[in-house]
PDB file of C-alpha atoms in Angstrom:
ATOM      1  CA  UNK A   1     148.898  76.165  82.153  1.00  0.00           C
ATOM      2  CA  UNK A   2     150.579  78.870  84.223  1.00  0.00           C
ATOM      3  CA  UNK A   3     153.224  79.574  81.574  1.00  0.00           C
ATOM      4  CA  UNK A   4     151.819  82.888  80.384  1.00  0.00           C
ATOM      5  CA  UNK A   5     151.806  84.278  83.915  1.00  0.00           C
ATOM      6  CA  UNK A   6     155.498  83.500  84.231  1.00  0.00           C
ATOM      7  CA  UNK A   7     156.150  85.282  80.925  1.00  0.00           C
ATOM      8  CA  UNK A   8     154.725  88.594  82.068  1.00  0.00           C
ATOM      9  CA  UNK A   9     156.929  91.682  82.193  1.00  0.00           C
ATOM     10  CA  UNK A  10     156.483  94.902  84.092  1.00  0.00           C
ATOM     11  CA  UNK A  11     156.014  96.749  80.827  1.00  0.00           C
ATOM     12  CA  UNK A  12     153.243  94.392  79.733  1.00  0.00           C
ATOM     13  CA  UNK A  13     151.527  94.802  83.080  1.00  0.00           C
ATOM     14  CA  UNK A  14     151.591  98.574  82.763  1.00  0.00           C
ATOM     15  CA  UNK A  15     150.391  98.445  79.171  1.00  0.00           C
ATOM     16  CA  UNK A  16     147.366  96.377  80.201  1.00  0.00           C
ATOM     17  CA  UNK A  17     146.015  99.330  82.188  1.00  0.00           C
ATOM     18  CA  UNK A  18     145.622 101.512  79.107  1.00  0.00           C
ATOM     19  CA  UNK A  19     145.375  99.200  76.122  1.00  0.00           C
ATOM     20  CA  UNK A  20     141.995  99.180  74.385  1.00  0.00           C
ATOM     21  CA  UNK A  21     141.645  96.361  71.922  1.00  0.00           C
ATOM     22  CA  UNK A  22     138.961  96.291  69.266  1.00  0.00           C
ATOM     23  CA  UNK A  23     137.348  93.142  67.901  1.00  0.00           C
ATOM     24  CA  UNK A  24     134.998  90.668  69.506  1.00  0.00           C
ATOM     25  CA  UNK A  25     135.479  92.054  73.007  1.00  0.00           C
ATOM     26  CA  UNK A  26     132.972  94.261  74.803  1.00  0.00           C
ATOM     27  CA  UNK A  27     133.382  96.728  77.650  1.00  0.00           C
ATOM     28  CA  UNK A  28     129.818  97.873  78.248  1.00  0.00           C
ATOM     29  CA  UNK A  29     128.894  97.258  81.879  1.00  0.00           C
ATOM     30  CA  UNK A  30     125.633  99.202  81.809  1.00  0.00           C
ATOM     31  CA  UNK A  31     122.074  97.937  81.977  1.00  0.00           C
ATOM     32  CA  UNK A  32     121.569  97.497  85.712  1.00  0.00           C
ATOM     33  CA  UNK A  33     123.640  94.316  85.919  1.00  0.00           C
ATOM     34  CA  UNK A  34     125.700  93.365  88.964  1.00  0.00           C
ATOM     35  CA  UNK A  35     129.223  93.552  87.588  1.00  0.00           C
ATOM     36  CA  UNK A  36     131.942  91.303  88.934  1.00  0.00           C
ATOM     37  CA  UNK A  37     135.198  92.400  87.342  1.00  0.00           C
ATOM     38  CA  UNK A  38     136.953  89.075  87.454  1.00  0.00           C
ATOM     39  CA  UNK A  39     139.627  89.976  84.908  1.00  0.00           C
ATOM     40  CA  UNK A  40     142.264  90.206  87.598  1.00  0.00           C
ATOM     41  CA  UNK A  41     141.221  86.871  89.090  1.00  0.00           C
ATOM     42  CA  UNK A  42     141.082  85.092  85.745  1.00  0.00           C
ATOM     43  CA  UNK A  43     144.349  86.451  84.388  1.00  0.00           C
ATOM     44  CA  UNK A  44     146.515  87.109  87.395  1.00  0.00           C
ATOM     45  CA  UNK A  45     145.882  90.854  87.242  1.00  0.00           C
ATOM     46  CA  UNK A  46     148.346  91.362  84.375  1.00  0.00           C
ATOM     47  CA  UNK A  47     148.376  91.508  80.594  1.00  0.00           C
ATOM     48  CA  UNK A  48     149.112  88.239  78.871  1.00  0.00           C
ATOM     49  CA  UNK A  49     152.334  87.523  77.100  1.00  0.00           C
ATOM     50  CA  UNK A  50     152.603  87.968  73.379  1.00  0.00           C
ATOM     51  CA  UNK A  51     151.520  91.567  72.809  1.00  0.00           C
ATOM     52  CA  UNK A  52     147.960  92.542  72.033  1.00  0.00           C
ATOM     53  CA  UNK A  53     145.106  90.691  73.656  1.00  0.00           C
ATOM     54  CA  UNK A  54     141.388  90.908  73.017  1.00  0.00           C
ATOM     55  CA  UNK A  55     139.275  91.467  76.096  1.00  0.00           C
ATOM     56  CA  UNK A  56     136.256  89.179  76.258  1.00  0.00           C
ATOM     57  CA  UNK A  57     133.303  89.785  78.579  1.00  0.00           C
ATOM     58  CA  UNK A  58     131.780  86.535  79.789  1.00  0.00           C
ATOM     59  CA  UNK A  59     128.188  86.588  81.007  1.00  0.00           C
ATOM     60  CA  UNK A  60     127.264  84.372  83.936  1.00  0.00           C
ATOM     61  CA  UNK A  61     125.110  84.362  87.066  1.00  0.00           C
ATOM     62  CA  UNK A  62     125.492  84.192  90.836  1.00  0.00           C
ATOM     63  CA  UNK A  63     122.500  82.052  91.873  1.00  0.00           C
ATOM     64  CA  UNK A  64     123.361  78.575  90.547  1.00  0.00           C
ATOM     65  CA  UNK A  65     124.980  76.556  93.365  1.00  0.00           C
ATOM     66  CA  UNK A  66     128.276  74.936  92.392  1.00  0.00           C
ATOM     67  CA  UNK A  67     127.967  76.311  88.840  1.00  0.00           C
ATOM     68  CA  UNK A  68     128.246  80.087  89.194  1.00  0.00           C
ATOM     69  CA  UNK A  69     127.812  81.583  92.656  1.00  0.00           C
ATOM     70  CA  UNK A  70     129.392  83.872  95.238  1.00  0.00           C
ATOM     71  CA  UNK A  71     131.170  81.881  97.956  1.00  0.00           C
ATOM     72  CA  UNK A  72     131.506  82.741 101.650  1.00  0.00           C
ATOM     73  CA  UNK A  73     134.545  84.904 100.855  1.00  0.00           C
ATOM     74  CA  UNK A  74     132.667  86.977  98.280  1.00  0.00           C
ATOM     75  CA  UNK A  75     134.399  85.315  95.328  1.00  0.00           C
ATOM     76  CA  UNK A  76     132.642  84.351  92.103  1.00  0.00           C
ATOM     77  CA  UNK A  77     133.299  80.647  91.576  1.00  0.00           C
ATOM     78  CA  UNK A  78     131.761  77.325  90.522  1.00  0.00           C
ATOM     79  CA  UNK A  79     132.158  74.767  87.750  1.00  0.00           C
ATOM     80  CA  UNK A  80     131.446  77.075  84.802  1.00  0.00           C
ATOM     81  CA  UNK A  81     133.436  79.941  86.308  1.00  0.00           C
ATOM     82  CA  UNK A  82     136.526  77.885  87.050  1.00  0.00           C
ATOM     83  CA  UNK A  83     136.348  76.235  83.633  1.00  0.00           C
ATOM     84  CA  UNK A  84     136.312  79.648  81.952  1.00  0.00           C
ATOM     85  CA  UNK A  85     139.325  80.651  84.044  1.00  0.00           C
ATOM     86  CA  UNK A  86     141.104  77.467  82.954  1.00  0.00           C
ATOM     87  CA  UNK A  87     140.333  78.240  79.294  1.00  0.00           C
ATOM     88  CA  UNK A  88     141.561  81.796  79.806  1.00  0.00           C
ATOM     89  CA  UNK A  89     144.878  80.457  81.094  1.00  0.00           C
ATOM     90  CA  UNK A  90     145.360  78.540  77.842  1.00  0.00           C
ATOM     91  CA  UNK A  91     144.418  81.282  75.365  1.00  0.00           C
ATOM     92  CA  UNK A  92     147.184  83.866  75.155  1.00  0.00           C
ATOM     93  CA  UNK A  93     145.329  85.988  72.582  1.00  0.00           C
ATOM     94  CA  UNK A  94     142.363  86.655  74.878  1.00  0.00           C
ATOM     95  CA  UNK A  95     141.708  88.039  78.322  1.00  0.00           C
ATOM     96  CA  UNK A  96     138.390  87.166  79.972  1.00  0.00           C
ATOM     97  CA  UNK A  97     136.427  89.090  82.564  1.00  0.00           C
ATOM     98  CA  UNK A  98     133.068  88.159  84.042  1.00  0.00           C
ATOM     99  CA  UNK A  99     129.874  90.175  83.992  1.00  0.00           C
ATOM    100  CA  UNK A 100     127.245  88.769  86.354  1.00  0.00           C
ATOM    101  CA  UNK A 101     123.502  89.199  85.996  1.00  0.00           C
ATOM    102  CA  UNK A 102     120.207  87.403  86.413  1.00  0.00           C
ATOM    103  CA  UNK A 103     119.905  84.340  84.208  1.00  0.00           C
ATOM    104  CA  UNK A 104     116.934  85.809  82.317  1.00  0.00           C
ATOM    105  CA  UNK A 105     119.102  88.731  81.137  1.00  0.00           C
ATOM    106  CA  UNK A 106     122.012  86.724  79.749  1.00  0.00           C
ATOM    107  CA  UNK A 107     120.808  86.128  76.188  1.00  0.00           C
ATOM    108  CA  UNK A 108     119.498  89.672  75.810  1.00  0.00           C
ATOM    109  CA  UNK A 109     122.848  90.994  77.008  1.00  0.00           C
ATOM    110  CA  UNK A 110     124.547  88.805  74.410  1.00  0.00           C
ATOM    111  CA  UNK A 111     122.288  90.123  71.656  1.00  0.00           C
ATOM    112  CA  UNK A 112     122.913  93.746  72.678  1.00  0.00           C
ATOM    113  CA  UNK A 113     126.690  93.176  72.837  1.00  0.00           C
ATOM    114  CA  UNK A 114     127.069  93.842  76.540  1.00  0.00           C
ATOM    115  CA  UNK A 115     128.770  90.446  76.786  1.00  0.00           C
ATOM    116  CA  UNK A 116     130.607  88.273  74.270  1.00  0.00           C
ATOM    117  CA  UNK A 117     129.555  84.790  75.310  1.00  0.00           C
ATOM    118  CA  UNK A 118     127.455  83.055  77.958  1.00  0.00           C
ATOM    119  CA  UNK A 119     128.777  80.517  80.480  1.00  0.00           C
ATOM    120  CA  UNK A 120     125.822  79.224  82.495  1.00  0.00           C
ATOM    121  CA  UNK A 121     125.248  75.526  81.696  1.00  0.00           C
ATOM    122  CA  UNK A 122     123.433  76.464  78.483  1.00  0.00           C
ATOM    123  CA  UNK A 123     122.102  73.450  76.649  1.00  0.00           C
ATOM    124  CA  UNK A 124     121.948  73.267  72.887  1.00  0.00           C
ATOM    125  CA  UNK A 125     118.437  72.953  71.447  1.00  0.00           C
ATOM    126  CA  UNK A 126     116.848  73.731  68.055  1.00  0.00           C
ATOM    127  CA  UNK A 127     115.218  76.962  69.238  1.00  0.00           C
ATOM    128  CA  UNK A 128     118.506  78.398  70.459  1.00  0.00           C
ATOM    129  CA  UNK A 129     120.423  77.174  67.416  1.00  0.00           C
ATOM    130  CA  UNK A 130     118.222  79.344  65.213  1.00  0.00           C
ATOM    131  CA  UNK A 131     119.357  82.500  66.999  1.00  0.00           C
ATOM    132  CA  UNK A 132     122.804  81.844  68.451  1.00  0.00           C
ATOM    133  CA  UNK A 133     126.193  80.315  67.736  1.00  0.00           C
ATOM    134  CA  UNK A 134     127.412  77.437  69.893  1.00  0.00           C
ATOM    135  CA  UNK A 135     130.952  76.191  70.170  1.00  0.00           C
ATOM    136  CA  UNK A 136     131.398  72.589  69.026  1.00  0.00           C
ATOM    137  CA  UNK A 137     133.114  70.841  71.963  1.00  0.00           C
ATOM    138  CA  UNK A 138     130.655  70.211  74.833  1.00  0.00           C
ATOM    139  CA  UNK A 139     131.888  70.622  78.383  1.00  0.00           C
ATOM    140  CA  UNK A 140     128.988  68.753  80.015  1.00  0.00           C
ATOM    141  CA  UNK A 141     125.932  66.692  79.126  1.00  0.00           C
ATOM    142  CA  UNK A 142     122.665  66.518  81.003  1.00  0.00           C
ATOM    143  CA  UNK A 143     119.142  65.156  80.974  1.00  0.00           C
ATOM    144  CA  UNK A 144     116.080  67.226  81.894  1.00  0.00           C
ATOM    145  CA  UNK A 145     113.451  65.667  84.152  1.00  0.00           C
ATOM    146  CA  UNK A 146     110.314  66.691  86.019  1.00  0.00           C
ATOM    147  CA  UNK A 147     110.990  67.737  89.612  1.00  0.00           C
ATOM    148  CA  UNK A 148     108.247  67.622  92.257  1.00  0.00           C
ATOM    149  CA  UNK A 149     107.872  67.678  96.035  1.00  0.00           C
ATOM    150  CA  UNK A 150     109.171  64.593  97.811  1.00  0.00           C
ATOM    151  CA  UNK A 151     105.660  63.465  98.840  1.00  0.00           C
ATOM    152  CA  UNK A 152     104.089  64.046  95.403  1.00  0.00           C
ATOM    153  CA  UNK A 153     103.282  60.706  93.793  1.00  0.00           C
ATOM    154  CA  UNK A 154     100.692  61.991  91.312  1.00  0.00           C
ATOM    155  CA  UNK A 155     103.095  63.333  88.649  1.00  0.00           C
ATOM    156  CA  UNK A 156     105.223  61.195  86.350  1.00  0.00           C
ATOM    157  CA  UNK A 157     104.766  62.837  82.925  1.00  0.00           C
ATOM    158  CA  UNK A 158     103.982  66.196  81.373  1.00  0.00           C
ATOM    159  CA  UNK A 159     100.419  64.990  80.815  1.00  0.00           C
ATOM    160  CA  UNK A 160     100.119  64.672  84.592  1.00  0.00           C
ATOM    161  CA  UNK A 161     100.991  68.372  84.861  1.00  0.00           C
ATOM    162  CA  UNK A 162      98.220  69.523  82.501  1.00  0.00           C
ATOM    163  CA  UNK A 163      96.020  71.953  84.417  1.00  0.00           C
ATOM    164  CA  UNK A 164      98.677  72.309  87.131  1.00  0.00           C
ATOM    165  CA  UNK A 165     101.409  74.859  87.798  1.00  0.00           C
ATOM    166  CA  UNK A 166     105.036  74.456  86.769  1.00  0.00           C
ATOM    167  CA  UNK A 167     107.639  77.031  87.728  1.00  0.00           C
ATOM    168  CA  UNK A 168     110.559  77.922  85.474  1.00  0.00           C
ATOM    169  CA  UNK A 169     112.833  80.715  84.255  1.00  0.00           C
ATOM    170  CA  UNK A 170     111.721  82.538  81.063  1.00  0.00           C
ATOM    171  CA  UNK A 171     114.736  81.670  78.886  1.00  0.00           C
ATOM    172  CA  UNK A 172     115.525  78.231  80.290  1.00  0.00           C
ATOM    173  CA  UNK A 173     115.440  74.895  78.490  1.00  0.00           C
ATOM    174  CA  UNK A 174     112.728  73.804  80.924  1.00  0.00           C
ATOM    175  CA  UNK A 175     110.560  76.700  79.867  1.00  0.00           C
ATOM    176  CA  UNK A 176     110.979  75.681  76.225  1.00  0.00           C
ATOM    177  CA  UNK A 177     109.851  72.146  77.055  1.00  0.00           C
ATOM    178  CA  UNK A 178     106.735  73.483  78.792  1.00  0.00           C
ATOM    179  CA  UNK A 179     105.915  75.918  75.984  1.00  0.00           C
ATOM    180  CA  UNK A 180     106.328  73.201  73.364  1.00  0.00           C
ATOM    181  CA  UNK A 181     103.951  70.978  75.302  1.00  0.00           C
ATOM    182  CA  UNK A 182     101.341  73.724  75.528  1.00  0.00           C
ATOM    183  CA  UNK A 183     101.539  74.349  71.762  1.00  0.00           C
ATOM    184  CA  UNK A 184     100.563  70.740  71.083  1.00  0.00           C
ATOM    185  CA  UNK A 185      97.880  70.239  73.736  1.00  0.00           C
ATOM    186  CA  UNK A 186      94.497  71.805  74.420  1.00  0.00           C
ATOM    187  CA  UNK A 187      94.813  71.332  78.170  1.00  0.00           C
ATOM    188  CA  UNK A 188      97.753  73.506  79.130  1.00  0.00           C
ATOM    189  CA  UNK A 189     100.310  73.486  81.873  1.00  0.00           C
ATOM    190  CA  UNK A 190     100.164  76.781  83.761  1.00  0.00           C
ATOM    191  CA  UNK A 191     103.661  78.261  83.547  1.00  0.00           C
ATOM    192  CA  UNK A 192     104.781  80.331  86.533  1.00  0.00           C
ATOM    193  CA  UNK A 193     108.009  82.319  86.351  1.00  0.00           C
ATOM    194  CA  UNK A 194     110.348  82.193  89.297  1.00  0.00           C
ATOM    195  CA  UNK A 195     111.449  85.261  91.249  1.00  0.00           C
ATOM    196  CA  UNK A 196     114.988  86.452  91.841  1.00  0.00           C
ATOM    197  CA  UNK A 197     115.297  84.976  95.337  1.00  0.00           C
ATOM    198  CA  UNK A 198     117.669  82.055  95.718  1.00  0.00           C
ATOM    199  CA  UNK A 199     115.893  78.674  95.786  1.00  0.00           C
ATOM    200  CA  UNK A 200     112.571  80.298  94.871  1.00  0.00           C
ATOM    201  CA  UNK A 201     111.518  77.300  92.784  1.00  0.00           C
ATOM    202  CA  UNK A 202     112.404  74.814  95.508  1.00  0.00           C
ATOM    203  CA  UNK A 203     110.506  76.754  98.160  1.00  0.00           C
ATOM    204  CA  UNK A 204     107.425  77.186  95.993  1.00  0.00           C
ATOM    205  CA  UNK A 205     107.266  73.484  95.114  1.00  0.00           C
ATOM    206  CA  UNK A 206     107.961  72.315  98.666  1.00  0.00           C
ATOM    207  CA  UNK A 207     105.248  74.623 100.016  1.00  0.00           C
ATOM    208  CA  UNK A 208     102.707  73.449  97.432  1.00  0.00           C
ATOM    209  CA  UNK A 209     102.233  76.823  95.757  1.00  0.00           C
ATOM    210  CA  UNK A 210     103.293  75.229  92.474  1.00  0.00           C
ATOM    211  CA  UNK A 211     103.422  71.574  91.444  1.00  0.00           C
ATOM    212  CA  UNK A 212     106.684  71.059  89.594  1.00  0.00           C
ATOM    213  CA  UNK A 213     109.612  72.384  87.627  1.00  0.00           C
ATOM    214  CA  UNK A 214     111.891  71.003  84.908  1.00  0.00           C
ATOM    215  CA  UNK A 215     115.536  70.598  85.798  1.00  0.00           C
ATOM    216  CA  UNK A 216     118.809  68.920  84.915  1.00  0.00           C
ATOM    217  CA  UNK A 217     119.690  65.563  86.400  1.00  0.00           C
ATOM    218  CA  UNK A 218     122.691  66.808  88.359  1.00  0.00           C
ATOM    219  CA  UNK A 219     121.228  70.124  89.499  1.00  0.00           C
ATOM    220  CA  UNK A 220     118.718  68.946  92.090  1.00  0.00           C
ATOM    221  CA  UNK A 221     121.295  67.647  94.566  1.00  0.00           C
ATOM    222  CA  UNK A 222     123.173  70.939  94.296  1.00  0.00           C
ATOM    223  CA  UNK A 223     120.151  73.190  94.718  1.00  0.00           C
ATOM    224  CA  UNK A 224     118.199  71.054  97.204  1.00  0.00           C
ATOM    225  CA  UNK A 225     120.654  69.643  99.761  1.00  0.00           C
ATOM    226  CA  UNK A 226     117.797  69.155 102.259  1.00  0.00           C
ATOM    227  CA  UNK A 227     116.132  66.806  99.750  1.00  0.00           C
ATOM    228  CA  UNK A 228     112.707  68.450  99.801  1.00  0.00           C
ATOM    229  CA  UNK A 229     112.172  67.508  96.129  1.00  0.00           C
ATOM    230  CA  UNK A 230     112.703  64.533  93.811  1.00  0.00           C
ATOM    231  CA  UNK A 231     112.947  63.789  90.090  1.00  0.00           C
ATOM    232  CA  UNK A 232     110.260  61.652  88.458  1.00  0.00           C
ATOM    233  CA  UNK A 233     109.542  59.994  85.131  1.00  0.00           C
ATOM    234  CA  UNK A 234     111.669  59.468  82.068  1.00  0.00           C
ATOM    235  CA  UNK A 235     114.064  62.143  80.743  1.00  0.00           C
ATOM    236  CA  UNK A 236     112.201  64.818  78.755  1.00  0.00           C
ATOM    237  CA  UNK A 237     115.275  65.811  76.811  1.00  0.00           C
ATOM    238  CA  UNK A 238     119.029  65.507  76.890  1.00  0.00           C
ATOM    239  CA  UNK A 239     121.591  67.800  75.408  1.00  0.00           C
ATOM    240  CA  UNK A 240     125.187  68.867  75.285  1.00  0.00           C
ATOM    241  CA  UNK A 241     126.188  71.877  77.358  1.00  0.00           C
ATOM    242  CA  UNK A 242     128.159  74.504  75.473  1.00  0.00           C
ATOM    243  CA  UNK A 243     128.942  78.204  75.439  1.00  0.00           C
ATOM    244  CA  UNK A 244     126.691  80.583  73.479  1.00  0.00           C
ATOM    245  CA  UNK A 245     127.945  83.352  71.174  1.00  0.00           C
ATOM    246  CA  UNK A 246     126.408  85.821  68.734  1.00  0.00           C
ATOM    247  CA  UNK A 247     125.641  84.297  65.374  1.00  0.00           C
ATOM    248  CA  UNK A 248     127.068  85.367  61.998  1.00  0.00           C
ATOM    249  CA  UNK A 249     130.016  87.297  63.444  1.00  0.00           C
ATOM    250  CA  UNK A 250     133.500  86.271  62.232  1.00  0.00           C
ATOM    251  CA  UNK A 251     135.167  87.333  65.487  1.00  0.00           C
ATOM    252  CA  UNK A 252     132.667  85.340  67.514  1.00  0.00           C
ATOM    253  CA  UNK A 253     133.354  82.273  65.372  1.00  0.00           C
ATOM    254  CA  UNK A 254     137.104  82.793  65.812  1.00  0.00           C
ATOM    255  CA  UNK A 255     136.652  82.981  69.590  1.00  0.00           C
ATOM    256  CA  UNK A 256     134.436  79.869  69.635  1.00  0.00           C
ATOM    257  CA  UNK A 257     137.035  77.940  67.631  1.00  0.00           C
ATOM    258  CA  UNK A 258     139.815  79.025  70.003  1.00  0.00           C
ATOM    259  CA  UNK A 259     137.750  77.923  73.003  1.00  0.00           C
ATOM    260  CA  UNK A 260     137.133  74.559  71.328  1.00  0.00           C
ATOM    261  CA  UNK A 261     140.880  74.106  70.964  1.00  0.00           C
ATOM    262  CA  UNK A 262     141.419  74.820  74.652  1.00  0.00           C
ATOM    263  CA  UNK A 263     138.501  72.573  75.667  1.00  0.00           C
ATOM    264  CA  UNK A 264     139.926  69.694  73.658  1.00  0.00           C
ATOM    265  CA  UNK A 265     143.155  69.977  75.637  1.00  0.00           C
ATOM    266  CA  UNK A 266     141.313  70.351  78.949  1.00  0.00           C
ATOM    267  CA  UNK A 267     139.272  67.239  78.217  1.00  0.00           C
ATOM    268  CA  UNK A 268     142.189  65.118  77.046  1.00  0.00           C
ATOM    269  CA  UNK A 269     144.446  65.903  80.014  1.00  0.00           C
ATOM    270  CA  UNK A 270     141.694  65.070  82.523  1.00  0.00           C
ATOM    271  CA  UNK A 271     141.221  68.589  83.874  1.00  0.00           C
ATOM    272  CA  UNK A 272     137.593  68.822  82.775  1.00  0.00           C
ATOM    273  CA  UNK A 273     136.561  65.601  84.487  1.00  0.00           C
ATOM    274  CA  UNK A 274     138.318  66.688  87.686  1.00  0.00           C
ATOM    275  CA  UNK A 275     136.510  70.036  87.671  1.00  0.00           C
ATOM    276  CA  UNK A 276     133.176  68.270  87.229  1.00  0.00           C
ATOM    277  CA  UNK A 277     133.860  65.870  90.089  1.00  0.00           C
ATOM    278  CA  UNK A 278     135.041  68.720  92.317  1.00  0.00           C
ATOM    279  CA  UNK A 279     132.024  70.970  91.746  1.00  0.00           C
ATOM    280  CA  UNK A 280     129.216  68.641  90.630  1.00  0.00           C
ATOM    281  CA  UNK A 281     130.026  65.519  92.609  1.00  0.00           C
ATOM    282  CA  UNK A 282     130.484  63.314  89.542  1.00  0.00           C
ATOM    283  CA  UNK A 283     131.830  63.427  85.991  1.00  0.00           C
ATOM    284  CA  UNK A 284     129.077  64.911  83.815  1.00  0.00           C
ATOM    285  CA  UNK A 285     131.474  65.760  80.992  1.00  0.00           C
ATOM    286  CA  UNK A 286     131.144  62.575  78.932  1.00  0.00           C
ATOM    287  CA  UNK A 287     129.034  62.446  75.787  1.00  0.00           C
ATOM    288  CA  UNK A 288     126.381  60.454  77.639  1.00  0.00           C
ATOM    289  CA  UNK A 289     125.371  60.521  81.275  1.00  0.00           C
ATOM    290  CA  UNK A 290     126.080  57.246  83.091  1.00  0.00           C
TER     291      UNK A 290
END
């Protein structure tokens, strides 16, 4: 895994400061995003062995505990971040750097080519498949459930939320579930969009300003360590978690295929399961959640 770092030469390191590689990679850091140039962290601060490399800008966030967040030392880390770094170590033809932004801006930034793929626990669903390319090897699997305040015993299903408020993020899978429900029912769920403050959804539900949200099975323990909320009812959906790329671009497909090759190795040697246990508290990388 560390082989390519040991193969570096001083000449390659110097070349990396000036080399501009065309292809799938992007270098646009505009648009008001909070940039975290993690290229040095992900690749040891040097060019990779083997000549030319393609720089890839990976979009992620900083507000998802244990997934993608800034730790007490100011470092971008978490399950998705460390997995991308592990993939980067195994792909000599690419060099990854992170671009951080609000979750709601990730897909737009992908479409406008400010980033090359998204790493933010993105689940595969039919609506997203129409617009974007997914890699084929999942790196996690989750189930979405209704989340309410700990003392709320009146909500078990989406029908119970009709006429009530549910908070979500505009481009999330939970938002898609709520919108799909409203399309099929006369009595709607009032959708409220969360603010940029950390734990905004948790605070609004716990305080009673809104009634519920939709979230992944593993996420609640990470985001709500004080256990103010709980999950209720049957799973509303379940899906594989993959990376998202631009559709109908040969270079994007080539990158996705290369990542699948690295993920297959990372799964088979046990690294993926260990990362999940380290960051998520359990192994959520199997095809079905136990």
